[in-house]
Amino acid sequence: MIQITFKATTATKNKQSKTDFEGSFSFKVQLDEEARNSIMNLHQKGYQLDEIVKAVFNLSRQDGRSYKKFRNVVEEFLNNLKGGSEDDI
């Protein structure tokens, strides 16, 4: 199971564009034990980052921002495992 926390912020302007409104929402993805184990196993088998996101979360690049958020979480998780920087992957 994956925990997603939504956080909304409000703007002080009355007229707000659609992109400003969409940009005011953010969410944080927290990986549960099953997701972490799946990511580690796939990584050990040689799967690339994009392949791991597709296999674990069923998301692809066509899913846009949500894909990017999950991809960043997986990338950060793998970097923490290796103790490296973001440039390692």
C-alpha positions as protocol buffer text, in pm:
chain_id: "A"
residue {
  index: 1
  type: MET
  ca { x: 0 y: 0 z: 0 }
}
residue {
  index: 2
  type: ILE
  ca { x: 118 y: 351 z: -80 }
}
residue {
  index: 3
  type: GLN
  ca { x: 29 y: 648 z: 134 }
}
residue {
  index: 4
  type: ILE
  ca { x: -40 y: 970 z: -53 }
}
residue {
  index: 5
  type: THR
  ca { x: -92 y: 1293 z: 137 }
}
residue {
  index: 6
  type: PHE
  ca { x: -255 y: 1585 z: -38 }
}
residue {
  index: 7
  type: LYS
  ca { x: -182 y: 1940 z: 63 }
}
residue {
  index: 8
  type: ALA
  ca { x: -370 y: 2236 z: -80 }
}
residue {
  index: 9
  type: THR
  ca { x: -264 y: 2596 z: -54 }
}
residue {
  index: 10
  type: THR
  ca { x: -478 y: 2897 z: -130 }
}
residue {
  index: 11
  type: ALA
  ca { x: -391 y: 3203 z: -331 }
}
residue {
  index: 12
  type: THR
  ca { x: -479 y: 3557 z: -229 }
}
residue {
  index: 13
  type: LYS
  ca { x: -590 y: 3660 z: -578 }
}
residue {
  index: 14
  type: ASN
  ca { x: -954 y: 3625 z: -682 }
}
residue {
  index: 15
  type: LYS
  ca { x: -866 y: 3548 z: -1043 }
}
residue {
  index: 16
  type: GLN
  ca { x: -647 y: 3244 z: -1056 }
}
residue {
  index: 17
  type: SER
  ca { x: -551 y: 3060 z: -1375 }
}
residue {
  index: 18
  type: LYS
  ca { x: -600 y: 2688 z: -1410 }
}
residue {
  index: 19
  type: THR
  ca { x: -227 y: 2621 z: -1395 }
}
residue {
  index: 20
  type: ASP
  ca { x: -191 y: 2826 z: -1077 }
}
residue {
  index: 21
  type: PHE
  ca { x: -475 y: 2627 z: -920 }
}
residue {
  index: 22
  type: GLU
  ca { x: -328 y: 2290 z: -1023 }
}
residue {
  index: 23
  type: GLY
  ca { x: 13 y: 2403 z: -902 }
}
residue {
  index: 24
  type: SER
  ca { x: -126 y: 2484 z: -559 }
}
residue {
  index: 25
  type: PHE
  ca { x: -186 y: 2115 z: -484 }
}
residue {
  index: 26
  type: SER
  ca { x: 98 y: 1890 z: -385 }
}
residue {
  index: 27
  type: PHE
  ca { x: 123 y: 1538 z: -258 }
}
residue {
  index: 28
  type: LYS
  ca { x: 384 y: 1333 z: -83 }
}
residue {
  index: 29
  type: VAL
  ca { x: 431 y: 967 z: -165 }
}
residue {
  index: 30
  type: GLN
  ca { x: 543 y: 733 z: 111 }
}
residue {
  index: 31
  type: LEU
  ca { x: 641 y: 382 z: 12 }
}
residue {
  index: 32
  type: ASP
  ca { x: 516 y: 93 z: 220 }
}
residue {
  index: 33
  type: GLU
  ca { x: 719 y: -222 z: 284 }
}
residue {
  index: 34
  type: GLU
  ca { x: 574 y: -411 z: -14 }
}
residue {
  index: 35
  type: ALA
  ca { x: 653 y: -128 z: -258 }
}
residue {
  index: 36
  type: ARG
  ca { x: 1007 y: -90 z: -119 }
}
residue {
  index: 37
  type: ASN
  ca { x: 1070 y: -464 z: -153 }
}
residue {
  index: 38
  type: SER
  ca { x: 935 y: -467 z: -509 }
}
residue {
  index: 39
  type: ILE
  ca { x: 1153 y: -172 z: -607 }
}
residue {
  index: 40
  type: MET
  ca { x: 1464 y: -332 z: -455 }
}
residue {
  index: 41
  type: ASN
  ca { x: 1397 y: -669 z: -622 }
}
residue {
  index: 42
  type: LEU
  ca { x: 1338 y: -517 z: -964 }
}
residue {
  index: 43
  type: HIS
  ca { x: 1645 y: -297 z: -932 }
}
residue {
  index: 44
  type: GLN
  ca { x: 1858 y: -599 z: -839 }
}
residue {
  index: 45
  type: LYS
  ca { x: 1727 y: -779 z: -1148 }
}
residue {
  index: 46
  type: GLY
  ca { x: 1855 y: -492 z: -1364 }
}
residue {
  index: 47
  type: TYR
  ca { x: 1531 y: -307 z: -1433 }
}
residue {
  index: 48
  type: GLN
  ca { x: 1568 y: 57 z: -1536 }
}
residue {
  index: 49
  type: LEU
  ca { x: 1399 y: 335 z: -1337 }
}
residue {
  index: 50
  type: ASP
  ca { x: 1113 y: 379 z: -1587 }
}
residue {
  index: 51
  type: GLU
  ca { x: 1050 y: 3 z: -1593 }
}
residue {
  index: 52
  type: ILE
  ca { x: 1033 y: -9 z: -1212 }
}
residue {
  index: 53
  type: VAL
  ca { x: 777 y: 274 z: -1197 }
}
residue {
  index: 54
  type: LYS
  ca { x: 565 y: 98 z: -1461 }
}
residue {
  index: 55
  type: ALA
  ca { x: 583 y: -240 z: -1285 }
}
residue {
  index: 56
  type: VAL
  ca { x: 519 y: -120 z: -929 }
}
residue {
  index: 57
  type: PHE
  ca { x: 277 y: 170 z: -983 }
}
residue {
  index: 58
  type: ASN
  ca { x: 140 y: 97 z: -1331 }
}
residue {
  index: 59
  type: LEU
  ca { x: 235 y: 447 z: -1448 }
}
residue {
  index: 60
  type: SER
  ca { x: 412 y: 554 z: -1766 }
}
residue {
  index: 61
  type: ARG
  ca { x: 541 y: 884 z: -1901 }
}
residue {
  index: 62
  type: GLN
  ca { x: 200 y: 949 z: -2055 }
}
residue {
  index: 63
  type: ASP
  ca { x: 61 y: 985 z: -1701 }
}
residue {
  index: 64
  type: GLY
  ca { x: 237 y: 1320 z: -1671 }
}
residue {
  index: 65
  type: ARG
  ca { x: 293 y: 1482 z: -1333 }
}
residue {
  index: 66
  type: SER
  ca { x: 184 y: 1189 z: -1121 }
}
residue {
  index: 67
  type: TYR
  ca { x: 434 y: 967 z: -1308 }
}
residue {
  index: 68
  type: LYS
  ca { x: 708 y: 1221 z: -1248 }
}
residue {
  index: 69
  type: LYS
  ca { x: 631 y: 1239 z: -875 }
}
residue {
  index: 70
  type: PHE
  ca { x: 641 y: 860 z: -837 }
}
residue {
  index: 71
  type: ARG
  ca { x: 954 y: 837 z: -1053 }
}
residue {
  index: 72
  type: ASN
  ca { x: 1127 y: 1092 z: -830 }
}
residue {
  index: 73
  type: VAL
  ca { x: 1028 y: 897 z: -518 }
}
residue {
  index: 74
  type: VAL
  ca { x: 1165 y: 572 z: -663 }
}
residue {
  index: 75
  type: GLU
  ca { x: 1483 y: 747 z: -776 }
}
residue {
  index: 76
  type: GLU
  ca { x: 1534 y: 899 z: -431 }
}
residue {
  index: 77
  type: PHE
  ca { x: 1469 y: 563 z: -265 }
}
residue {
  index: 78
  type: LEU
  ca { x: 1727 y: 389 z: -486 }
}
residue {
  index: 79
  type: ASN
  ca { x: 1980 y: 666 z: -428 }
}
residue {
  index: 80
  type: ASN
  ca { x: 1934 y: 630 z: -52 }
}
residue {
  index: 81
  type: LEU
  ca { x: 1995 y: 255 z: -83 }
}
residue {
  index: 82
  type: LYS
  ca { x: 2321 y: 314 z: -265 }
}
residue {
  index: 83
  type: GLY
  ca { x: 2414 y: 615 z: -55 }
}
residue {
  index: 84
  type: GLY
  ca { x: 2480 y: 807 z: -375 }
}
residue {
  index: 85
  type: SER
  ca { x: 2364 y: 1127 z: -537 }
}
residue {
  index: 86
  type: GLU
  ca { x: 2085 y: 1178 z: -790 }
}
residue {
  index: 87
  type: ASP
  ca { x: 2339 y: 1169 z: -1073 }
}
residue {
  index: 88
  type: ASP
  ca { x: 2413 y: 801 z: -1005 }
}
residue {
  index: 89
  type: ILE
  ca { x: 2101 y: 668 z: -1180 }
}
